[in-house]
mmCIF file of C-alpha atoms in Angstrom:
data_model
loop_
_atom_site.group_PDB
_atom_site.id
_atom_site.type_symbol
_atom_site.label_atom_id
_atom_site.label_comp_id
_atom_site.label_asym_id
_atom_site.label_seq_id
_atom_site.Cartn_x
_atom_site.Cartn_y
_atom_site.Cartn_z
ATOM 1 C CA MET A 1 -0.437 -0.018 0.056
ATOM 2 C CA LEU A 2 3.237 2.387 0.619
ATOM 3 C CA ILE A 3 4.744 1.286 -2.740
ATOM 4 C CA LYS A 4 1.378 2.709 -4.358
ATOM 5 C CA THR A 5 1.212 5.799 -2.424
ATOM 6 C CA LEU A 6 4.754 6.521 -3.009
ATOM 7 C CA LEU A 7 4.297 5.554 -6.323
ATOM 8 C CA SER A 8 1.317 7.913 -6.782
ATOM 9 C CA CYS A 9 3.643 10.631 -5.216
ATOM 10 C CA LEU A 10 6.274 10.656 -8.144
ATOM 11 C CA LEU A 11 4.221 10.786 -10.691
ATOM 12 C CA LEU A 12 0.900 13.364 -9.719
ATOM 13 C CA PRO A 13 3.759 15.778 -10.685
ATOM 14 C CA LEU A 14 4.732 14.109 -14.106
ATOM 15 C CA GLY A 15 0.693 14.106 -14.620
ATOM 16 C CA ILE A 16 0.473 17.149 -14.035
ATOM 17 C CA MET A 17 3.564 18.849 -16.102
ATOM 18 C CA ALA A 18 2.217 17.073 -19.010
ATOM 19 C CA ALA A 19 -1.026 17.759 -19.004
ATOM 20 C CA LEU A 20 0.022 22.288 -18.120
ATOM 21 C CA ASP A 21 2.524 21.132 -21.593
ATOM 22 C CA ASP A 22 -0.836 20.045 -23.335
ATOM 23 C CA LYS A 23 -2.855 22.903 -22.958
ATOM 24 C CA ALA A 24 0.487 25.040 -23.877
ATOM 25 C CA GLN A 25 0.808 23.139 -26.989
ATOM 26 C CA LEU A 26 -2.564 24.699 -27.621
ATOM 27 C CA ALA A 27 -1.954 28.032 -26.516
ATOM 28 C CA ASN A 28 1.093 28.595 -28.410
ATOM 29 C CA ARG A 29 0.003 27.599 -31.228
ATOM 30 C CA THR A 30 0.904 30.545 -33.662
ATOM 31 C CA ILE A 31 0.280 31.703 -37.588
ATOM 32 C CA ASP A 32 2.683 29.541 -39.678
ATOM 33 C CA ARG A 33 2.487 31.796 -42.418
ATOM 34 C CA THR A 34 -0.650 33.275 -44.573
ATOM 35 C CA ILE A 35 -2.263 33.157 -47.794
ATOM 36 C CA SER A 36 -3.597 36.453 -49.589
ATOM 37 C CA LEU A 37 -7.616 36.240 -50.147
ATOM 38 C CA ARG A 38 -8.142 38.463 -53.835
ATOM 39 C CA THR A 39 -11.437 37.948 -53.024
ATOM 40 C CA HIS A 40 -11.984 39.172 -49.790
ATOM 41 C CA SER A 41 -8.964 42.113 -51.099
ATOM 42 C CA ILE A 42 -9.420 45.613 -52.512
ATOM 43 C CA TYR A 43 -7.021 48.215 -54.202
ATOM 44 C CA PRO A 44 -7.049 51.017 -56.585
ATOM 45 C CA PRO A 45 -8.152 51.229 -58.769
ATOM 46 C CA TYR A 46 -11.032 49.571 -56.717
ATOM 47 C CA ILE A 47 -13.402 48.889 -60.820
ATOM 48 C CA ASP A 48 -13.298 46.830 -63.390
ATOM 49 C CA GLN A 49 -14.466 48.866 -67.368
ATOM 50 C CA ASP A 50 -17.551 48.162 -66.242
ATOM 51 C CA LEU A 51 -17.821 51.265 -63.351
ATOM 52 C CA GLN A 52 -17.900 47.452 -61.620
ATOM 53 C CA ASN A 53 -16.343 44.767 -58.921
ATOM 54 C CA ARG A 54 -16.580 41.389 -59.160
ATOM 55 C CA TRP A 55 -16.152 41.050 -55.917
ATOM 56 C CA TRP A 56 -17.299 44.238 -53.643
ATOM 57 C CA ASP A 57 -20.985 46.484 -53.699
ATOM 58 C CA PHE A 58 -21.323 49.796 -52.360
ATOM 59 C CA GLY A 59 -23.237 51.459 -52.298
ATOM 60 C CA ALA A 60 -25.929 54.781 -50.977
ATOM 61 C CA ASP A 61 -24.147 58.052 -50.879
ATOM 62 C CA ALA A 62 -20.542 56.207 -51.422
ATOM 63 C CA TYR A 63 -18.462 56.988 -53.853
ATOM 64 C CA VAL A 64 -14.999 55.589 -55.789
ATOM 65 C CA ASN A 65 -11.939 57.641 -56.589
ATOM 66 C CA THR A 66 -9.890 55.128 -59.015
ATOM 67 C CA ASN A 67 -7.064 56.723 -57.315
ATOM 68 C CA LYS A 68 -7.123 57.371 -54.516
ATOM 69 C CA TYR A 69 -9.943 55.832 -51.701
ATOM 70 C CA ILE A 70 -13.573 54.918 -52.151
ATOM 71 C CA ARG A 71 -15.392 57.975 -49.895
ATOM 72 C CA LEU A 72 -18.101 56.072 -47.948
ATOM 73 C CA THR A 73 -18.874 59.573 -46.498
ATOM 74 C CA ARG A 74 -18.116 63.729 -47.577
ATOM 75 C CA ALA A 75 -17.043 66.301 -44.551
ATOM 76 C CA ARG A 76 -21.620 67.666 -45.105
ATOM 77 C CA ALA A 77 -23.987 66.533 -42.276
ATOM 78 C CA SER A 78 -26.907 63.835 -43.375
ATOM 79 C CA GLN A 79 -24.741 61.482 -45.040
ATOM 80 C CA MET A 80 -24.465 57.944 -44.554
ATOM 81 C CA GLY A 81 -22.297 55.437 -47.060
ATOM 82 C CA TRP A 82 -21.476 51.104 -46.879
ATOM 83 C CA LEU A 83 -18.273 49.212 -48.638
ATOM 84 C CA TRP A 84 -19.160 45.348 -48.863
ATOM 85 C CA SER A 85 -17.490 41.587 -49.858
ATOM 86 C CA ARG A 86 -20.325 40.027 -52.169
ATOM 87 C CA ALA A 87 -18.700 36.590 -50.766
ATOM 88 C CA PRO A 88 -18.870 35.322 -47.183
ATOM 89 C CA LEU A 89 -15.246 34.860 -45.810
ATOM 90 C CA THR A 90 -14.690 31.084 -45.354
ATOM 91 C CA ALA A 91 -11.284 31.170 -43.729
ATOM 92 C CA SER A 92 -11.409 29.641 -40.136
ATOM 93 C CA ASN A 93 -7.972 32.326 -39.253
ATOM 94 C CA PHE A 94 -7.529 34.870 -41.248
ATOM 95 C CA VAL A 95 -5.757 38.313 -40.825
ATOM 96 C CA LEU A 96 -7.886 41.432 -41.857
ATOM 97 C CA GLU A 97 -4.842 44.795 -43.051
ATOM 98 C CA ILE A 98 -6.913 47.729 -43.069
ATOM 99 C CA GLU A 99 -6.316 51.389 -44.346
ATOM 100 C CA PHE A 100 -8.569 53.819 -44.069
ATOM 101 C CA LYS A 101 -8.658 57.788 -43.383
ATOM 102 C CA VAL A 102 -10.688 60.114 -40.960
ATOM 103 C CA SER A 103 -9.966 63.969 -42.080
ATOM 104 C CA GLY A 104 -12.049 67.448 -42.322
ATOM 105 C CA ASP A 105 -11.897 70.910 -41.969
ATOM 106 C CA ASN A 106 -13.014 71.141 -38.731
ATOM 107 C CA ASN A 107 -11.217 70.833 -35.676
ATOM 108 C CA HIS A 108 -13.577 70.647 -33.030
ATOM 109 C CA LEU A 109 -16.689 69.341 -34.216
ATOM 110 C CA TYR A 110 -16.491 66.411 -36.310
ATOM 111 C CA GLY A 111 -17.675 62.323 -36.137
ATOM 112 C CA ASP A 112 -19.694 59.949 -36.558
ATOM 113 C CA GLY A 113 -17.395 57.669 -37.442
ATOM 114 C CA LEU A 114 -17.059 54.470 -39.195
ATOM 115 C CA ALA A 115 -17.918 50.783 -39.043
ATOM 116 C CA ILE A 116 -15.338 47.587 -39.415
ATOM 117 C CA TRP A 117 -18.360 44.767 -40.383
ATOM 118 C CA LEU A 118 -17.745 41.070 -39.939
ATOM 119 C CA THR A 119 -21.429 39.896 -40.056
ATOM 120 C CA LYS A 120 -24.018 37.313 -41.272
ATOM 121 C CA ASP A 121 -26.102 39.453 -43.001
ATOM 122 C CA ARG A 122 -24.504 42.205 -45.545
ATOM 123 C CA ALA A 123 -25.369 45.745 -46.773
ATOM 124 C CA GLN A 124 -28.219 46.085 -44.641
ATOM 125 C CA PRO A 125 -28.276 50.336 -43.781
ATOM 126 C CA GLY A 126 -29.615 51.203 -39.895
ATOM 127 C CA PRO A 127 -28.633 53.432 -37.365
ATOM 128 C CA VAL A 128 -25.300 51.616 -36.175
ATOM 129 C CA PHE A 129 -22.723 53.457 -38.343
ATOM 130 C CA GLY A 130 -24.896 53.853 -41.478
ATOM 131 C CA SER A 131 -25.723 50.263 -41.165
ATOM 132 C CA LYS A 132 -28.610 47.314 -38.925
ATOM 133 C CA ASP A 133 -28.541 46.878 -35.117
ATOM 134 C CA ASN A 134 -29.244 44.009 -34.138
ATOM 135 C CA PHE A 135 -26.692 42.357 -36.058
ATOM 136 C CA GLU A 136 -24.959 38.954 -35.331
ATOM 137 C CA GLY A 137 -21.500 38.765 -35.538
ATOM 138 C CA LEU A 138 -18.458 41.728 -35.415
ATOM 139 C CA GLY A 139 -19.154 45.303 -34.596
ATOM 140 C CA LEU A 140 -15.801 47.349 -34.792
ATOM 141 C CA PHE A 141 -16.785 51.014 -34.330
ATOM 142 C CA LEU A 142 -14.184 53.618 -34.948
ATOM 143 C CA ASP A 143 -15.740 56.182 -33.772
ATOM 144 C CA THR A 144 -14.789 60.047 -33.263
ATOM 145 C CA TYR A 145 -18.290 61.568 -31.393
ATOM 146 C CA ALA A 146 -18.766 61.132 -28.562
ATOM 147 C CA ASN A 147 -21.938 60.967 -27.260
ATOM 148 C CA SER A 148 -22.464 61.299 -23.095
ATOM 149 C CA ARG A 149 -19.235 61.850 -20.885
ATOM 150 C CA HIS A 150 -16.669 58.864 -20.326
ATOM 151 C CA PRO A 151 -13.485 58.773 -18.933
ATOM 152 C CA TYR A 152 -11.491 58.435 -21.589
ATOM 153 C CA SER A 153 -10.696 60.112 -24.454
ATOM 154 C CA PHE A 154 -11.947 60.456 -28.277
ATOM 155 C CA PRO A 155 -11.797 58.783 -31.466
ATOM 156 C CA ARG A 156 -12.172 55.745 -30.009
ATOM 157 C CA ILE A 157 -12.179 51.795 -30.869
ATOM 158 C CA ASN A 158 -14.932 49.403 -29.581
ATOM 159 C CA ALA A 159 -15.580 46.469 -30.558
ATOM 160 C CA MET A 160 -18.956 44.660 -29.418
ATOM 161 C CA LEU A 161 -20.444 41.087 -30.232
ATOM 162 C CA GLY A 162 -23.506 40.507 -31.468
ATOM 163 C CA ASP A 163 -25.696 37.978 -31.029
ATOM 164 C CA GLY A 164 -29.008 38.423 -33.853
ATOM 165 C CA LYS A 165 -31.013 40.351 -30.145
ATOM 166 C CA THR A 166 -29.026 42.868 -28.762
ATOM 167 C CA SER A 167 -28.866 46.372 -29.608
ATOM 168 C CA TYR A 168 -25.748 48.945 -30.121
ATOM 169 C CA ASP A 169 -26.093 51.282 -26.790
ATOM 170 C CA LEU A 170 -26.025 54.029 -29.010
ATOM 171 C CA ASP A 171 -26.397 57.205 -26.024
ATOM 172 C CA ASN A 172 -22.955 55.390 -24.359
ATOM 173 C CA ASP A 173 -21.347 54.831 -27.550
ATOM 174 C CA GLY A 174 -21.282 51.047 -27.095
ATOM 175 C CA GLU A 175 -20.359 51.329 -23.922
ATOM 176 C CA LYS A 176 -22.652 48.737 -22.338
ATOM 177 C CA ASN A 177 -21.708 45.565 -24.941
ATOM 178 C CA SER A 178 -18.045 46.793 -25.000
ATOM 179 C CA LEU A 179 -16.567 43.485 -26.334
ATOM 180 C CA GLY A 180 -12.881 45.660 -25.498
ATOM 181 C CA ALA A 181 -12.129 49.486 -25.912
ATOM 182 C CA CYS A 182 -9.237 51.466 -26.922
ATOM 183 C CA SER A 183 -8.791 55.070 -27.141
ATOM 184 C CA ALA A 184 -6.603 56.023 -30.631
ATOM 185 C CA ASN A 185 -6.130 59.573 -31.975
ATOM 186 C CA PHE A 186 -7.037 58.313 -36.245
ATOM 187 C CA ARG A 187 -8.352 61.225 -36.929
ATOM 188 C CA ARG A 188 -5.985 63.881 -39.474
ATOM 189 C CA THR A 189 -2.616 61.925 -38.899
ATOM 190 C CA ASN A 190 0.411 62.374 -40.125
ATOM 191 C CA VAL A 191 1.097 58.583 -41.036
ATOM 192 C CA ALA A 192 -1.171 55.906 -42.909
ATOM 193 C CA THR A 193 -3.767 54.968 -40.929
ATOM 194 C CA LYS A 194 -4.311 51.036 -40.637
ATOM 195 C CA LEU A 195 -5.603 49.332 -38.659
ATOM 196 C CA LYS A 196 -4.972 45.334 -38.514
ATOM 197 C CA ILE A 197 -7.669 42.532 -37.418
ATOM 198 C CA THR A 198 -6.701 38.864 -36.410
ATOM 199 C CA TYR A 199 -9.023 35.807 -35.849
ATOM 200 C CA LEU A 200 -8.023 32.856 -34.644
ATOM 201 C CA ARG A 201 -11.319 30.452 -34.032
ATOM 202 C CA GLU A 202 -12.084 30.189 -30.852
ATOM 203 C CA GLN A 203 -8.412 31.016 -29.082
ATOM 204 C CA TYR A 204 -8.387 34.853 -29.984
ATOM 205 C CA LEU A 205 -9.042 37.889 -30.967
ATOM 206 C CA ASN A 206 -6.721 40.749 -31.564
ATOM 207 C CA VAL A 207 -6.852 44.406 -32.805
ATOM 208 C CA LYS A 208 -3.935 46.570 -33.706
ATOM 209 C CA ILE A 209 -3.138 50.176 -34.948
ATOM 210 C CA GLN A 210 -1.297 52.157 -36.731
ATOM 211 C CA TYR A 211 -1.615 55.887 -36.485
ATOM 212 C CA LYS A 212 1.926 56.941 -34.656
ATOM 213 C CA ALA A 213 4.105 55.373 -37.009
ATOM 214 C CA TRP A 214 4.799 54.115 -40.758
ATOM 215 C CA ASP A 215 5.024 50.700 -39.074
ATOM 216 C CA GLU A 216 4.896 50.784 -35.711
ATOM 217 C CA TRP A 217 1.584 48.664 -34.174
ATOM 218 C CA THR A 218 -0.625 49.953 -31.726
ATOM 219 C CA ASP A 219 -2.016 46.490 -29.639
ATOM 220 C CA CYS A 220 -6.028 48.583 -28.970
ATOM 221 C CA PHE A 221 -7.327 44.796 -27.200
ATOM 222 C CA THR A 222 -6.909 41.494 -27.692
ATOM 223 C CA VAL A 223 -10.101 38.979 -26.327
ATOM 224 C CA GLN A 224 -9.708 35.350 -25.988
ATOM 225 C CA GLY A 225 -11.913 32.183 -26.735
ATOM 226 C CA VAL A 226 -13.929 34.730 -29.353
ATOM 227 C CA THR A 227 -16.477 32.377 -31.588
ATOM 228 C CA LEU A 228 -17.698 34.803 -34.964
ATOM 229 C CA PRO A 229 -20.366 33.342 -36.791
ATOM 230 C CA LEU A 230 -19.308 30.966 -40.028
ATOM 231 C CA ALA A 231 -18.284 32.342 -42.958
ATOM 232 C CA PRO A 232 -19.717 35.977 -41.543
ATOM 233 C CA TYR A 233 -19.145 38.769 -44.603
ATOM 234 C CA ILE A 234 -16.916 41.559 -44.274
ATOM 235 C CA GLY A 235 -18.177 44.871 -44.631
ATOM 236 C CA PHE A 236 -17.390 48.525 -43.810
ATOM 237 C CA SER A 237 -19.939 51.657 -43.263
ATOM 238 C CA ALA A 238 -20.523 55.150 -42.663
ATOM 239 C CA LEU A 239 -22.416 57.562 -40.718
ATOM 240 C CA THR A 240 -23.389 61.184 -39.942
ATOM 241 C CA GLY A 241 -25.624 63.335 -38.808
ATOM 242 C CA ASP A 242 -25.074 67.142 -37.390
ATOM 243 C CA VAL A 243 -20.816 66.609 -37.009
ATOM 244 C CA SER A 244 -19.799 65.251 -40.407
ATOM 245 C CA ASP A 245 -16.003 64.273 -41.226
ATOM 246 C CA ASN A 246 -14.860 62.460 -45.276
ATOM 247 C CA HIS A 247 -14.234 58.255 -44.302
ATOM 248 C CA ASP A 248 -12.176 56.582 -46.913
ATOM 249 C CA ILE A 249 -11.311 53.384 -47.938
ATOM 250 C CA ILE A 250 -7.939 53.116 -48.548
ATOM 251 C CA SER A 251 -7.182 49.161 -48.976
ATOM 252 C CA ILE A 252 -8.171 46.017 -48.036
ATOM 253 C CA THR A 253 -5.886 43.226 -47.495
ATOM 254 C CA THR A 254 -7.392 39.521 -46.495
ATOM 255 C CA TYR A 255 -5.429 37.042 -45.333
ATOM 256 C CA SER A 256 -6.131 33.009 -44.493
ATOM 257 C CA ALA A 257 -3.692 31.871 -41.623
ATOM 258 C CA ILE A 258 -2.268 28.668 -41.943
ATOM 259 C CA LEU A 259 -1.734 27.738 -38.188
ATOM 260 C CA SER A 260 1.301 26.217 -37.302
ATOM 261 C CA SER A 261 0.640 22.107 -35.413
ATOM 262 C CA PRO A 262 1.026 21.912 -31.307
ATOM 263 C CA ASP A 263 4.373 19.889 -32.250
ATOM 264 C CA ALA A 264 5.867 22.077 -35.133
ATOM 265 C CA GLN A 265 5.530 25.028 -32.601
ATOM 266 C CA ARG A 266 7.575 22.635 -30.611
ATOM 267 C CA ASP A 267 10.493 21.708 -32.787
ATOM 268 C CA LYS A 268 10.509 25.545 -34.091
ATOM 269 C CA LEU A 269 11.271 26.539 -30.836
ATOM 270 C CA THR A 270 12.845 23.963 -30.280
ATOM 271 C CA GLY A 271 14.976 24.702 -33.020
ATOM 272 C CA ASN A 272 15.500 28.561 -32.320
ATOM 273 C CA ALA A 273 17.166 28.068 -28.513
ATOM 274 C CA GLY A 274 19.120 24.538 -30.435
ATOM 275 C CA ARG A 275 20.835 27.425 -32.670
ATOM 276 C CA LYS A 276 21.019 30.167 -30.385
ATOM 277 C CA PHE A 277 22.647 27.697 -27.557
ATOM 278 C CA GLY A 278 24.338 25.547 -30.426
ATOM 279 C CA ILE A 279 22.170 22.639 -29.327
ATOM 280 C CA SER A 280 20.939 20.355 -32.639
ATOM 281 C CA GLN A 281 17.746 18.942 -32.616
ATOM 282 C CA SER A 282 19.309 15.318 -31.606
ATOM 283 C CA SER A 283 21.111 16.863 -28.732
ATOM 284 C CA SER A 284 17.207 17.612 -27.556
ATOM 285 C CA TRP A 285 15.693 14.307 -27.744
ATOM 286 C CA THR A 286 18.976 12.933 -25.801
ATOM 287 C CA TRP A 287 18.384 14.972 -22.683
ATOM 288 C CA THR A 288 14.663 14.032 -22.897
ATOM 289 C CA PHE A 289 15.969 10.304 -22.554
ATOM 290 C CA VAL A 290 18.662 11.124 -19.660
ATOM 291 C CA LYS A 291 15.362 13.255 -18.289
ATOM 292 C CA LEU A 292 13.199 9.853 -18.440
ATOM 293 C CA PHE A 293 16.124 7.391 -16.850
ATOM 294 C CA LEU A 294 17.053 9.870 -13.952
ATOM 295 C CA PHE A 295 12.983 9.641 -13.398
ATOM 296 C CA VAL A 296 13.589 5.959 -13.366
ATOM 297 C CA GLY A 297 16.047 5.861 -10.714
ATOM 298 C CA VAL A 298 14.869 7.850 -8.874
ATOM 299 C CA VAL A 299 11.476 5.338 -8.265
ATOM 300 C CA ALA A 300 14.382 2.771 -8.331
ATOM 301 C CA GLY A 301 16.166 4.630 -5.529
ATOM 302 C CA ALA A 302 13.549 5.071 -3.699
ATOM 303 C CA LEU A 303 11.758 1.480 -4.020
ATOM 304 C CA TYR A 304 14.972 0.205 -2.822
ATOM 305 C CA GLY A 305 14.972 3.001 0.333
ATOM 306 C CA TYR A 306 12.029 1.222 1.109
ATOM 307 C CA LYS A 307 13.005 -2.064 1.127
ATOM 308 C CA GLN A 308 15.948 -1.771 3.210
ATOM 309 C CA HIS A 309 13.983 0.498 5.616
ATOM 310 C CA THR A 310 11.577 -2.595 6.125
ATOM 311 C CA LEU A 311 14.835 -5.322 6.180
ATOM 312 C CA ARG A 312 16.543 -3.144 8.891
ATOM 313 C CA GLN A 313 12.564 -2.286 11.065
ATOM 314 C CA SER A 314 12.417 -6.576 10.998
ATOM 315 C CA ARG A 315 15.736 -6.698 12.205
ATOM 316 C CA GLY A 316 14.901 -4.435 15.377
ATOM 317 C CA GLY A 317 16.000 -1.564 14.280
ATOM 318 C CA LEU A 318 19.669 -0.121 13.909
ATOM 319 C CA GLY A 319 21.611 -2.148 16.954
ATOM 320 C CA GLY A 320 21.311 -5.546 15.051
ATOM 321 C CA GLY A 321 23.324 -6.871 11.612
ATOM 322 C CA THR A 322 26.424 -5.109 10.031
ATOM 323 C CA PHE A 323 25.014 -1.252 11.340
ATOM 324 C CA GLY A 324 25.392 -1.952 15.128
ATOM 325 C CA SER A 325 28.267 -3.887 14.959
ATOM 326 C CA MET A 326 30.096 -1.130 13.035
ATOM 327 C CA GLY A 327 28.445 0.731 16.585
ATOM 328 C CA ARG A 328 30.263 -1.526 18.838
ATOM 329 C CA THR A 329 33.591 -1.110 16.960
ATOM 330 C CA MET A 330 33.570 2.868 17.575
ATOM 331 C CA GLN A 331 32.774 2.379 20.710
ATOM 332 C CA GLY A 332 36.198 -0.193 21.941
ATOM 333 C CA LEU A 333 38.261 2.180 20.371
ATOM 334 C CA GLY A 334 38.050 4.709 22.868
ATOM 335 C CA GLY A 335 39.304 7.733 23.195
ATOM 336 C CA ALA A 336 41.126 7.263 19.666
ATOM 337 C CA PHE A 337 38.414 9.566 17.965
ATOM 338 C CA ASP A 338 37.244 12.711 19.546
ATOM 339 C CA SER A 339 33.455 13.709 18.103
ATOM 340 C CA LYS A 340 34.704 17.490 18.584
ATOM 341 C CA ARG A 341 37.336 17.458 16.338
ATOM 342 C CA PHE A 342 34.847 17.142 13.686
#
């Protein structure tokens, strides 16, 4: 019974370590490579000879300047415009990079903002930055006008995961149902403003923004365990009211993300460490066998120690046997050994 308990105590930490290692493998899965999706990307001149685009629709007040942008709204009151993909995005994991521009002549009163959509429905105008309310999927709002007082500043990026039944909290700028948010002064910048959305199904959603300097990405927010609708449409919409701005889409690039397997990720990390410290992959396998051998040695040593302890107990303790004889011998030597010297 004691042997079983001892083995359990020795094996339990290894089991915990193995479970944590498996969990870490899932968490450490990264994007191994990306594939550009032409069907969900758009660049100048935006339209073909028929003044249309094969993969995208635009409408309402939106218009196209073939050399510069797709302008969703002009800096005029009461405008609304949209741009939507015609085909749903079937990639389970993807990276979406949008270059946009929000500008206007007024430095004090401007708004309302633009929205980026990953939803089941498409091209349905409404009150939420020019698109429908009670949406199902992700709405990412680049809000430039505060409808109420907040402890944070505007412009602000705010996300909401809609279930098809919950309305957007318009009066409080989406604060009630916020999935993640950050403040970023992306209006009238000196560099190209870009937004990067990285989504790994059932793992995480990450949003970054470039607005301070070229190729300087600032983390906005990351949310773990997010699940978006399967095959959502990509959309963009903007709205102006009494205050207004130009809301421009410059380019959209969508990538399908190919994830590394857990084993490949571990080999990749091992390979990097090996190159850094001069350790080959074969030596890492050798170290694995060494650790296994050490574990077997610990178990064998524990069993041997238990066996010797049982044997000594059966002989009446340390008084008999080899240790008892040694004790009598040491006593017979008398003062030949002074314990204080040691």
